[in-house]
Short mmCIF file of C-alpha atoms and ligand atoms in Angstrom, two decimals:
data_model
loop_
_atom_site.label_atom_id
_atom_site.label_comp_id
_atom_site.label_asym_id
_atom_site.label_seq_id
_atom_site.Cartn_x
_atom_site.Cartn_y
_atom_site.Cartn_z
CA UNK Z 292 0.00 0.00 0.00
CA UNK Z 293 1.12 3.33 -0.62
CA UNK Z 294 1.87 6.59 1.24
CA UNK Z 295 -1.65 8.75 1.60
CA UNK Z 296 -1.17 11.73 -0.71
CA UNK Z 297 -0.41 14.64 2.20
CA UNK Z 298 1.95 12.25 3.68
CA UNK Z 299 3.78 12.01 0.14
CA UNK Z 300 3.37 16.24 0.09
CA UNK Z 301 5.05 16.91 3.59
CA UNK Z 302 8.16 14.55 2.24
CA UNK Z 303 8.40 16.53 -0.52
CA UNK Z 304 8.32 19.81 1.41
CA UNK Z 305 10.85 18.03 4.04
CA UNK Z 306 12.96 17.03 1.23
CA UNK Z 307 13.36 20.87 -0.03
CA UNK Z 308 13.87 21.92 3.26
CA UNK Z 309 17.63 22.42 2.54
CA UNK Z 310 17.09 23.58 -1.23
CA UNK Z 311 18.29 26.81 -2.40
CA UNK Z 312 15.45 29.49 -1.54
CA UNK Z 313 15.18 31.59 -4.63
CA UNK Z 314 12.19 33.34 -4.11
CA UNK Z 315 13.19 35.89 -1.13
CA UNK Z 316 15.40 37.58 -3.37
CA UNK Z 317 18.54 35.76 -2.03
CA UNK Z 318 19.61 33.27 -4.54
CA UNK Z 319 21.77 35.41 -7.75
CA UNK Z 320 21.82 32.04 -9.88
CA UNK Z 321 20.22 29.42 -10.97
CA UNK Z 322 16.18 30.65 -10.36
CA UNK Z 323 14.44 33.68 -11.30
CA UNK Z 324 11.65 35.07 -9.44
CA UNK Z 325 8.70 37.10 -10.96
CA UNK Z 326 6.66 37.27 -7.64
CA UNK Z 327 3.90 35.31 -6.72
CA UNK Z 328 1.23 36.32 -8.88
CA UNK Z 329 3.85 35.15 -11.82
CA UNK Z 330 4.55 31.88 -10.67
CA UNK Z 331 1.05 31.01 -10.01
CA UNK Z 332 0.25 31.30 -13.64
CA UNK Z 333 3.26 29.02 -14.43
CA UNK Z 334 2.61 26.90 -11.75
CA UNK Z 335 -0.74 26.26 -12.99
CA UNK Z 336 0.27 26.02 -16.66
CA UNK Z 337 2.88 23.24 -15.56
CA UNK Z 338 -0.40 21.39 -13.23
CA UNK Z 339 -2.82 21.50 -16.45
CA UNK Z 340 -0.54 20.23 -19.26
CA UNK Z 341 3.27 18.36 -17.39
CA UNK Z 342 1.81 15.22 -18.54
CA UNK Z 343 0.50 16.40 -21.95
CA UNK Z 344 3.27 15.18 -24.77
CA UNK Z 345 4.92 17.83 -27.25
CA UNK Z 346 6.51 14.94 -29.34
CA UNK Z 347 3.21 14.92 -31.35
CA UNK Z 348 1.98 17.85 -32.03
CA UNK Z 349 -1.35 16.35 -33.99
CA UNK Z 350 -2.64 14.44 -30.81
CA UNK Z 351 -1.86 17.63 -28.85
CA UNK Z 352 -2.85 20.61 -30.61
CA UNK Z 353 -2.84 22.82 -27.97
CA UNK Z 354 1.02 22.39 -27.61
CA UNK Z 355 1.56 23.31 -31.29
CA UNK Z 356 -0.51 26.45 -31.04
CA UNK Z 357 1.48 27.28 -27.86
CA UNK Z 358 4.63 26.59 -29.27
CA UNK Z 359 4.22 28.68 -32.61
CA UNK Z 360 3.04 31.50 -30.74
CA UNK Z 361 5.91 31.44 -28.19
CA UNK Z 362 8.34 31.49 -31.35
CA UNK Z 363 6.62 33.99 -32.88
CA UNK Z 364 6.50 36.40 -29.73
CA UNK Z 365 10.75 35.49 -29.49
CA UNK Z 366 10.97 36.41 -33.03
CA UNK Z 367 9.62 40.14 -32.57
CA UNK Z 368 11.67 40.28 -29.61
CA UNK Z 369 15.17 38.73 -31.70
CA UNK Z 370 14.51 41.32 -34.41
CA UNK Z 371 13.98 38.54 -36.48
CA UNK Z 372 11.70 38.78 -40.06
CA UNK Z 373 8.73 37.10 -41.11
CA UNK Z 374 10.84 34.41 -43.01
CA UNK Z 375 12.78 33.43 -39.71
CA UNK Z 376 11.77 30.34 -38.13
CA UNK Z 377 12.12 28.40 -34.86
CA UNK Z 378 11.44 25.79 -32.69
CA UNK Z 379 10.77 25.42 -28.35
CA UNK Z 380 13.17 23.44 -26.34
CA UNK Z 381 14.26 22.37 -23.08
CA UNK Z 382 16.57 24.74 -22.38
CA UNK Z 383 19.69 26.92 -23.48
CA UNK Z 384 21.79 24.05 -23.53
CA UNK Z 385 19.25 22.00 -25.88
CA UNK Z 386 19.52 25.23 -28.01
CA UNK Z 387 22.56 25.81 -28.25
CA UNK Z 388 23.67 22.11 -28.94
CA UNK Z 389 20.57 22.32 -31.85
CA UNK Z 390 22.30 25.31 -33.88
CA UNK Z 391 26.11 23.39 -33.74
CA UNK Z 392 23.94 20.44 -34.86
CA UNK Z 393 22.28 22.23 -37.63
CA UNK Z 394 25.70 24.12 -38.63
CA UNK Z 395 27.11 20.84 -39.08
CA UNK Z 396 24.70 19.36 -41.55
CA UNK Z 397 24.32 22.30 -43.85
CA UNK Z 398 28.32 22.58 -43.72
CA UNK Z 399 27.88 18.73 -45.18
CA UNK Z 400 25.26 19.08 -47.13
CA UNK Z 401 26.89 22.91 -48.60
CA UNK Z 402 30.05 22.48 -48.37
CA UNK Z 403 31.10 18.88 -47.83
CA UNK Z 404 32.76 19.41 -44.45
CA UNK Z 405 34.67 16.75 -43.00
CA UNK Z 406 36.02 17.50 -39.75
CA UNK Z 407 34.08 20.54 -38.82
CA UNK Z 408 35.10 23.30 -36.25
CA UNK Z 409 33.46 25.81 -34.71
CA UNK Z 410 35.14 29.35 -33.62
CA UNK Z 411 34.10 31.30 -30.61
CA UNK Z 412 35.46 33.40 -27.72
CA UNK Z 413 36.42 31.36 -24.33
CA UNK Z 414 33.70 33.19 -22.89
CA UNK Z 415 31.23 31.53 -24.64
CA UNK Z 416 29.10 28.83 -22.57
CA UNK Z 417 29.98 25.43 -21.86
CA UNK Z 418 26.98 24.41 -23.26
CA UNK Z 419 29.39 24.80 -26.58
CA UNK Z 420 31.52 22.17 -25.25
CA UNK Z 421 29.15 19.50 -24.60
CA UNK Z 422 27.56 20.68 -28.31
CA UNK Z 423 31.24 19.73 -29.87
CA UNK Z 424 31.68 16.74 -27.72
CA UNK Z 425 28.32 15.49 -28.80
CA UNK Z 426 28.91 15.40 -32.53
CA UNK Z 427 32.63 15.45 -32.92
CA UNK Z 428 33.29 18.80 -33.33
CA UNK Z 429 36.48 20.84 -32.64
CA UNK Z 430 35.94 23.72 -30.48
CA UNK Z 431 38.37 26.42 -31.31
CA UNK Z 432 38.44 29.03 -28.68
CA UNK Z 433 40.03 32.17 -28.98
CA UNK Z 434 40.70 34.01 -26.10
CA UNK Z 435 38.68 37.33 -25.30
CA UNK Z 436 39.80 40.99 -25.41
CA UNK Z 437 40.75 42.51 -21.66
CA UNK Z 438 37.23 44.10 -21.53
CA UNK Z 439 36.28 40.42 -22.00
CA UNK Z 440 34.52 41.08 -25.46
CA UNK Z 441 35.06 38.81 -28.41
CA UNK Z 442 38.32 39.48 -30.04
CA UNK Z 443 37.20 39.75 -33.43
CA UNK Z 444 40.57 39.70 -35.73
CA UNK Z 445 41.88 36.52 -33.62
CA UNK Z 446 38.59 34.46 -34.25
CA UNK Z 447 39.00 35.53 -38.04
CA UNK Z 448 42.20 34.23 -37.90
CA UNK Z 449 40.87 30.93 -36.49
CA UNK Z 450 38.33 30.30 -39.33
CA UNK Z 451 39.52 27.74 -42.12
CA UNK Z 452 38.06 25.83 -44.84
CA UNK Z 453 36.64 23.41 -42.11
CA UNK Z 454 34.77 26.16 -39.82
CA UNK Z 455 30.92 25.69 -39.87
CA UNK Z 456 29.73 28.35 -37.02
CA UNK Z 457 30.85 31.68 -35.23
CA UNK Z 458 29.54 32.38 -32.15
CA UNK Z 459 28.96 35.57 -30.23
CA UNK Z 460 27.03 35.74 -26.85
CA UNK Z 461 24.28 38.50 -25.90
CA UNK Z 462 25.78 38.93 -23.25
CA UNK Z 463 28.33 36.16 -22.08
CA UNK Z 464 27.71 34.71 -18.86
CA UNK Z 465 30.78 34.93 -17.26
CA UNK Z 466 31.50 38.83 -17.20
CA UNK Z 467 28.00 40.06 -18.43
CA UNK Z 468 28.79 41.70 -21.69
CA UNK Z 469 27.54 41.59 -24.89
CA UNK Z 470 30.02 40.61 -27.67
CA UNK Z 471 30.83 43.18 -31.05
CA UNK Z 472 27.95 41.07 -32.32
CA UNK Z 473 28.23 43.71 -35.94
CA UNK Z 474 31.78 42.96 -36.46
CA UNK Z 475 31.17 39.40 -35.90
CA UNK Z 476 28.31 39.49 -38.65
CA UNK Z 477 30.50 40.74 -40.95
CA UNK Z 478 33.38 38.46 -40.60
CA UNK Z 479 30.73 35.99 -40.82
CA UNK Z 480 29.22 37.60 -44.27
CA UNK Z 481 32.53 37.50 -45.78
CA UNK Z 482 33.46 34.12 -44.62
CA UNK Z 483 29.66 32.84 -46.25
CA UNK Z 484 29.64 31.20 -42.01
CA UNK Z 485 26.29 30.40 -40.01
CA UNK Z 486 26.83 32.82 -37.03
CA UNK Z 487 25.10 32.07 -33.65
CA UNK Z 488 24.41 34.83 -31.12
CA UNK Z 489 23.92 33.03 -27.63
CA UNK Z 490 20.69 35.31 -25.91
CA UNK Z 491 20.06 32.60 -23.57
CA UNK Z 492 20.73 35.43 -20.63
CA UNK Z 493 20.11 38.57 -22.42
CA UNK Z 494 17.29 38.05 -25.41
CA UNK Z 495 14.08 39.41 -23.19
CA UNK Z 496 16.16 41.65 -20.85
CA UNK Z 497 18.00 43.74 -23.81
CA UNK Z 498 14.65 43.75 -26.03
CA UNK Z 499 13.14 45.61 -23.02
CA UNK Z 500 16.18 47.41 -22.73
CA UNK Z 501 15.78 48.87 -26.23
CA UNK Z 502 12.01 49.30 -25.85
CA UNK Z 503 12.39 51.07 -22.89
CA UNK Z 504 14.98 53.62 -24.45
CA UNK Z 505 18.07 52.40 -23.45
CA UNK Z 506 21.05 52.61 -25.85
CA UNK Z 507 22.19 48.63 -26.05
CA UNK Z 508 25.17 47.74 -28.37
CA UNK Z 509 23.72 45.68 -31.84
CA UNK Z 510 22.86 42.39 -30.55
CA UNK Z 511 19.97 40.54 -32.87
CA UNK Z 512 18.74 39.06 -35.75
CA UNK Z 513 18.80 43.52 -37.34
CA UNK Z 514 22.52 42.57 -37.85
CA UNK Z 515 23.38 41.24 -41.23
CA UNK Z 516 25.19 37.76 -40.73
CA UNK Z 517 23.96 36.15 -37.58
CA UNK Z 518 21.84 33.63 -38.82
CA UNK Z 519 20.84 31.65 -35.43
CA UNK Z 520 19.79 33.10 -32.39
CA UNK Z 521 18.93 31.68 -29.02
CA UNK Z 522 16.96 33.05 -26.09
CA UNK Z 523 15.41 31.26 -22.33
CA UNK Z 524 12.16 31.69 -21.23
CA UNK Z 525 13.29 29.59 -18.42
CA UNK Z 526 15.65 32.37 -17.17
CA UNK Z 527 14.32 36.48 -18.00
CA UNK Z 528 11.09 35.05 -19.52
CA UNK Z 529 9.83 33.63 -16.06
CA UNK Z 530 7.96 30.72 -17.22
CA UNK Z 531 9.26 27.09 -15.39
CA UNK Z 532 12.42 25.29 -16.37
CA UNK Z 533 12.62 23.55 -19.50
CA UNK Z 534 11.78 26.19 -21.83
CA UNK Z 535 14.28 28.26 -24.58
CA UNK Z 536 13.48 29.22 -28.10
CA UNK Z 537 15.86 28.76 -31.10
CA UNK Z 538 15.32 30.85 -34.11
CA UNK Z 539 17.22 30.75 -37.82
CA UNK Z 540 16.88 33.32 -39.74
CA UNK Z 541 14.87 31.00 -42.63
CA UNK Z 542 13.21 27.58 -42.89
CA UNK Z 543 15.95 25.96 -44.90
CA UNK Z 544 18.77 26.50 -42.35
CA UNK Z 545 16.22 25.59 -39.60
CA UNK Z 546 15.26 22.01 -41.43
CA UNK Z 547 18.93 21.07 -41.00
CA UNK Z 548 18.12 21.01 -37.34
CA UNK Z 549 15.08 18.31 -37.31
CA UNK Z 550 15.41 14.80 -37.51
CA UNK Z 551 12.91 12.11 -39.16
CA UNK Z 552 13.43 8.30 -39.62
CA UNK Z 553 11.56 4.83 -40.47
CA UNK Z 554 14.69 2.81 -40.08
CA UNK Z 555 13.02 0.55 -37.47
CA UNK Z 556 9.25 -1.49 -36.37
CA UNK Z 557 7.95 1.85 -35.66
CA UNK Z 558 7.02 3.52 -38.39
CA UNK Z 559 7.92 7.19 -39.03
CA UNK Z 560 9.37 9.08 -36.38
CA UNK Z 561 10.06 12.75 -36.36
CA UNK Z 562 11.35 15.16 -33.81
CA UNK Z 563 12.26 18.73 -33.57
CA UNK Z 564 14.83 18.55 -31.05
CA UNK Z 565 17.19 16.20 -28.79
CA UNK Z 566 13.88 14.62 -26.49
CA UNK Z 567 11.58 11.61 -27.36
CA UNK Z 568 8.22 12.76 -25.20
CA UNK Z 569 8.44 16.38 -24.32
CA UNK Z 570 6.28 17.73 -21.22
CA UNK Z 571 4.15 20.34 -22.38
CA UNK Z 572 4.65 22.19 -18.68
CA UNK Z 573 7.02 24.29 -20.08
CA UNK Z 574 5.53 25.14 -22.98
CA UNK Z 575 2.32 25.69 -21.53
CA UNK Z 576 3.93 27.93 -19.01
CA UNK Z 577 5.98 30.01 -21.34
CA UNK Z 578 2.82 31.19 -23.19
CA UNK Z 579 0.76 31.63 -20.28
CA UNK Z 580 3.58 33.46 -18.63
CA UNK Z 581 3.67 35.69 -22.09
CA UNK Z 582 0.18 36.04 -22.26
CA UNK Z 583 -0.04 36.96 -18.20
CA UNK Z 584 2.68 39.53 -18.48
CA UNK Z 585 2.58 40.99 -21.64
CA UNK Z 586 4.72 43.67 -23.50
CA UNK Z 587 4.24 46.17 -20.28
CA UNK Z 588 5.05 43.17 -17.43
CA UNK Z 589 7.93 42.67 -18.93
CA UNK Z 590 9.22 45.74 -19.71
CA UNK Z 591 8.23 46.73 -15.81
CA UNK Z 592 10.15 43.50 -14.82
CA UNK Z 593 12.88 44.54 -17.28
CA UNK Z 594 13.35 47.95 -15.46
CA UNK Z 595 13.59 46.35 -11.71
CA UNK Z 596 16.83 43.80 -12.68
CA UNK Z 597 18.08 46.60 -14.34
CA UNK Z 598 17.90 48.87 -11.57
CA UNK Z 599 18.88 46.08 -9.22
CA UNK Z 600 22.43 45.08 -11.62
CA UNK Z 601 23.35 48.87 -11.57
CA UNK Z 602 22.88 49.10 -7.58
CA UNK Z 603 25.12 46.28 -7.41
CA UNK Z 604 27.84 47.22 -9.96
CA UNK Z 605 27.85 50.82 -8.87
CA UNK Z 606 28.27 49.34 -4.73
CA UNK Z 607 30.86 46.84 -5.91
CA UNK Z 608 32.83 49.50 -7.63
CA UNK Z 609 32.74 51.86 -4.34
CA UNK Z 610 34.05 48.92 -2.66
CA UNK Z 611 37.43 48.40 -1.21
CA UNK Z 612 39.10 45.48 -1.97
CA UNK Z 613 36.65 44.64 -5.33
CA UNK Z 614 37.39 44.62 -8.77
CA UNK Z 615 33.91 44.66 -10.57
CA UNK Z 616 35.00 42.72 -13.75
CA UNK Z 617 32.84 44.87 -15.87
CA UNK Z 618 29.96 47.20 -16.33
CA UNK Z 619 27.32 44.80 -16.93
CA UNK Z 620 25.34 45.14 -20.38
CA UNK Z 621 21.76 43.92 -19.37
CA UNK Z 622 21.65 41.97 -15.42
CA UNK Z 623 24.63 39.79 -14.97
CA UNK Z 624 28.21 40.94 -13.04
CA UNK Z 625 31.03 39.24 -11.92
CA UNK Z 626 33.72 40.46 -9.89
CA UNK Z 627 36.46 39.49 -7.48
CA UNK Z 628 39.55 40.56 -5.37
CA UNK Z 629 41.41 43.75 -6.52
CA UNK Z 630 45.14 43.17 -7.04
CA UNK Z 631 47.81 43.62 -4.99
CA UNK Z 632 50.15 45.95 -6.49
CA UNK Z 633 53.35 44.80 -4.97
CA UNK Z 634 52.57 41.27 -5.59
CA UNK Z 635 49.60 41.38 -8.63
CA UNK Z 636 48.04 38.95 -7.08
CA UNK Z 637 44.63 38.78 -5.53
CA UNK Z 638 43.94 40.68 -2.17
CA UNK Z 639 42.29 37.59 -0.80
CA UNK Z 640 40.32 35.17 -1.38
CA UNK Z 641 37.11 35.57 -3.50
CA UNK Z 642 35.68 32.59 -2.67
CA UNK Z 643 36.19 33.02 0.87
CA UNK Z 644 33.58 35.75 0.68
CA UNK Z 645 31.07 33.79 -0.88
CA UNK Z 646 31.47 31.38 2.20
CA UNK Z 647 30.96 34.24 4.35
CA UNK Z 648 27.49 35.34 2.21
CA UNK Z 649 26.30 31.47 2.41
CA UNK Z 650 26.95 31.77 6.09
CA UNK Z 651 24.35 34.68 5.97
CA UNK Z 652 21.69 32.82 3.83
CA UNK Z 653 22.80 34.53 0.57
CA UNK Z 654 24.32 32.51 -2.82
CA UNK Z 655 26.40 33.77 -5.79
CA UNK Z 656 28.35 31.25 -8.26
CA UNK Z 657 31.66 30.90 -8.38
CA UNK Z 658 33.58 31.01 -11.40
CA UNK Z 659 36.87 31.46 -13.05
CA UNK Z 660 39.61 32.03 -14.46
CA UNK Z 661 40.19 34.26 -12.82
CA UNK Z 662 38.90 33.57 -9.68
CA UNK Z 663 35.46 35.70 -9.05
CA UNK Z 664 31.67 35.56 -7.93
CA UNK Z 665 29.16 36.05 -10.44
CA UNK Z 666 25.55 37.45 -9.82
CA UNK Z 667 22.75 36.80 -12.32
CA UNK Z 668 20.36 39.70 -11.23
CA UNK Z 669 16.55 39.67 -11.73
CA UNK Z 670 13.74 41.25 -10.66
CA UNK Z 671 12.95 40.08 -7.25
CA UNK Z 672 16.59 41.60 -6.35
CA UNK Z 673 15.00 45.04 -6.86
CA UNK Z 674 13.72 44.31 -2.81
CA UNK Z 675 16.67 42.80 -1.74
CA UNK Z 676 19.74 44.58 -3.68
CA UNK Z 677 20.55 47.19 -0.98
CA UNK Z 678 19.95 44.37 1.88
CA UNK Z 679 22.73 42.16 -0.18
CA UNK Z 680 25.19 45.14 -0.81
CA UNK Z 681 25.46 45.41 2.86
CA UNK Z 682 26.38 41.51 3.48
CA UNK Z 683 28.45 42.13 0.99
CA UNK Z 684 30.69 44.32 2.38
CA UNK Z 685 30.50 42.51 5.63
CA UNK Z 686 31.81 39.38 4.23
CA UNK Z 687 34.51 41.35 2.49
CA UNK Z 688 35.68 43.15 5.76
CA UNK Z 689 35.51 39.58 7.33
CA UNK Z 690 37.67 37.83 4.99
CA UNK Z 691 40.26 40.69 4.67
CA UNK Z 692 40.47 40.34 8.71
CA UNK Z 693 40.79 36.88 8.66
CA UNK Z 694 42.87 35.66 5.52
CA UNK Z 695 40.32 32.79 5.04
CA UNK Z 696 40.34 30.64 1.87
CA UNK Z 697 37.01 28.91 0.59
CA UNK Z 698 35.76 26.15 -1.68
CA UNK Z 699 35.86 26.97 -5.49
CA UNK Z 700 32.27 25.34 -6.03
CA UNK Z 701 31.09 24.20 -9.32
CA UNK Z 702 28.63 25.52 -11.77
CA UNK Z 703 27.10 22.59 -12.43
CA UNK Z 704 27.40 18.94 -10.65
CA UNK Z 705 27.18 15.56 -12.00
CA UNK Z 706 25.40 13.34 -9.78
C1 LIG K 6 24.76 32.68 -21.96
C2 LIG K 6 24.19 31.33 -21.64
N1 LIG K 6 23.99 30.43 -22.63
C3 LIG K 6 23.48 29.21 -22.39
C4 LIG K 6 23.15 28.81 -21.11
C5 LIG K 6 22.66 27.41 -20.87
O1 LIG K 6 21.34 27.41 -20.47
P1 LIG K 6 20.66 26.19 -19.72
O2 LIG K 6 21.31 26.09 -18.38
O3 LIG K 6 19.23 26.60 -19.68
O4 LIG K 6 20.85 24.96 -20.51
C6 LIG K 6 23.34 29.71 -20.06
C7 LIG K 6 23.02 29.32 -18.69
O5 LIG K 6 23.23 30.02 -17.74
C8 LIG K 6 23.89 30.98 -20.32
O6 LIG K 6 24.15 31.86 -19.34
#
């Protein structure tokens, strides 16, 4: 006999007792918080259709519908035309491993590529890595300028006859800015290369941005030469995990991306993506979420992160002993330990402090090289920014004080 339902509920809550708590404005990575009224929409999108299945579109028509308008809303925000085109997936990484996929096809199909590479800045996401490890590709990174921007020249040095995709970031996740996303287009114009801009973090926030009258470097599908775009509705879009958009700029470079067989008992099988059965939670939640929010919710939530990620970068630069990495482009910073002039090496120990901010019931990520915290900002932070500046400095002063050295932590875990 099983467990009555409530008794199977109080586990559940027992078992996230110790699970990161994201919604009082404490967590910077990992979750995104939209307040309550937000979630409830997504949390009832994900109750009415988690168990409905996106691999088949004609037994679930309500996915499809959901699913073309969610592209089609991404596509006004990606500055993309009418003849782009674009799919839902689980996630950034699911995107971004679907546009080295598709590269490498139509660099077969075009161009008869055998041993396909693909060129992009070290500060491009590791979701790259696994993309290249997945289908035999060599990853060529170039190392990035000192304001951690794409070094343009050196990755046009890096192309060959064998390159099948650039790749720019909008922004990068490690440092927050947004790549020279124009002078990437045109090296990949003149090169005749597929060019991927990575807006996993930044594709809602630095539409908002734009629509709200800031000035935000070229980043989209308006520059001539990027040709594949991606963007999470999982992370600025609010809607539950497991949802990202991919767009191509047409149909043909998008159909390089699907795959369809009848090589087995089964008859004909085709999929969009990397998943077999596809929970239409997410997707049900990323167009309620759209739908709940509209244009003006998410410009309004646009304008609190924002707010929030100056507050913090404007703090951490007032701050002794901090070296703000850089001026963030749209709601993501990173900084660690100013230098030691006698020695150039770090003051302390970065990591240290983020010991120190755990201690207080506050997480950032640590990253590196070189060794530094990283805040994704959203808009729940706008309550809590001034509240985490403060800890901030505490755990600074008490690290300085004490010479402590913490745990360098890991992005992402494998068990
Ligand atoms: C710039 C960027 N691209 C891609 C990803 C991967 O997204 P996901 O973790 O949803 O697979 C992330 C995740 O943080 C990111 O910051």
């Amino acid at each position: 006999m099983g467990a009555a339902a409530d008794e199977v509920f109080a586990s559940l809550d027992r078992a996230g007792l110790d699970d990161l708590r994201w919604k009082d404005g404490r967590a910077f990575s990992l979750a995104y918080y939209a307040g309550p009224e937000v979630q409830a929409v997504s949390d009832e999108a994900v109750r009415r259709f988690g168990s409905a299945n996106g691999l088949n579109a004609d037994a679930f028509p309500s996915l499809r519908t959901f699913q073309n308008d969610v592209v089609a809303t991404a596509r006004g925000w990606l500055g993309a035309d009418d003849s782009a085109a674009g799919f839902m997936t689980s996630g950034g990484t699911e995107s971004i491993i679907l546009a080295v996929k598709a590269a490498r096809e139509q660099a077969r199909a075009d161009r008869s590529v055998h041993s396909p590479n693909v060129v992009l800045p070290t500060s491009a996401h590791a979701a790259f890595e696994k993309a290249c490890h997945y289908f035999d590709v060599e990853s060529r990174r170039v190392t990035v300028r000192d304001d951690w921007r794409a070094d343009v020249r050196a990755m046009e040095e890096a192309i060959d006859d064998q390159t099948i995709l650039l790749v720019g970031s909008a922004p990068q996740y490690p440092q927050g800015v947004v790549d020279p996303i124009a002078e990437l287009g045109e090296v990949a114009v003149a090169h005749r290369l597929n060019f991927h801009v990575d807006a996993c973090m930044g594709g809602v926030t630095l539409a908002f941005m734009e629509r709200d009258g800031e000035v935000v470097p070229p980043w989209n599908f308006r520059v001539p030469g990027v040709t594949s775009m991606s963007v999470d509705l999982h992370k600025y879009g609010y809607s539950a995990k497991g949802a990202s958009v991919i767009v191509y700029r047409d149909k043909r470079r998008r159909s390089f991306q699907t795959f369809v067989t009848d090589n087995w008992l089964g008859g004909l099988y085709g999929s969009s993506g990397i998943l077999g059965t596809k929970s239409g939670g997410p997707i049900a939640s990323a167009w309620a979420v759209m739908r709940f929010l509209g244009d003006d919710g998410y410009r309004e939530l646009t304008r609190r992160a924002r707010r929030a990620a100056l507050a913090l970068a404007d703090a951490i630069e007032a701050m002794p002993g901090l070296e703000l990495r850089a001026r963030p482009d749209s709601t993501l910073l990173a900084f660690g330990a100013a230098l030691d002039p006698s020695t150039d090496t770090p003051l302390f120990d970065v990591a240290a402090v983020a010991d120190a901010l755990w201690v207080e019931g506050w997480y950032v990520d640590r990253q590196g090289p070189p060794p530094s915290l990283h805040c994704t900002v959203n808009a729940i932070h706008d309550r809590t920014v001034d509240e985490f500046v403060v800890a901030l400095r505490g755990a600074v002063e008490k690290v300085r004080a004490s010479s402590a050295t913490g745990a360098s932590g890991a992005y992402g875990t494998i068990d």
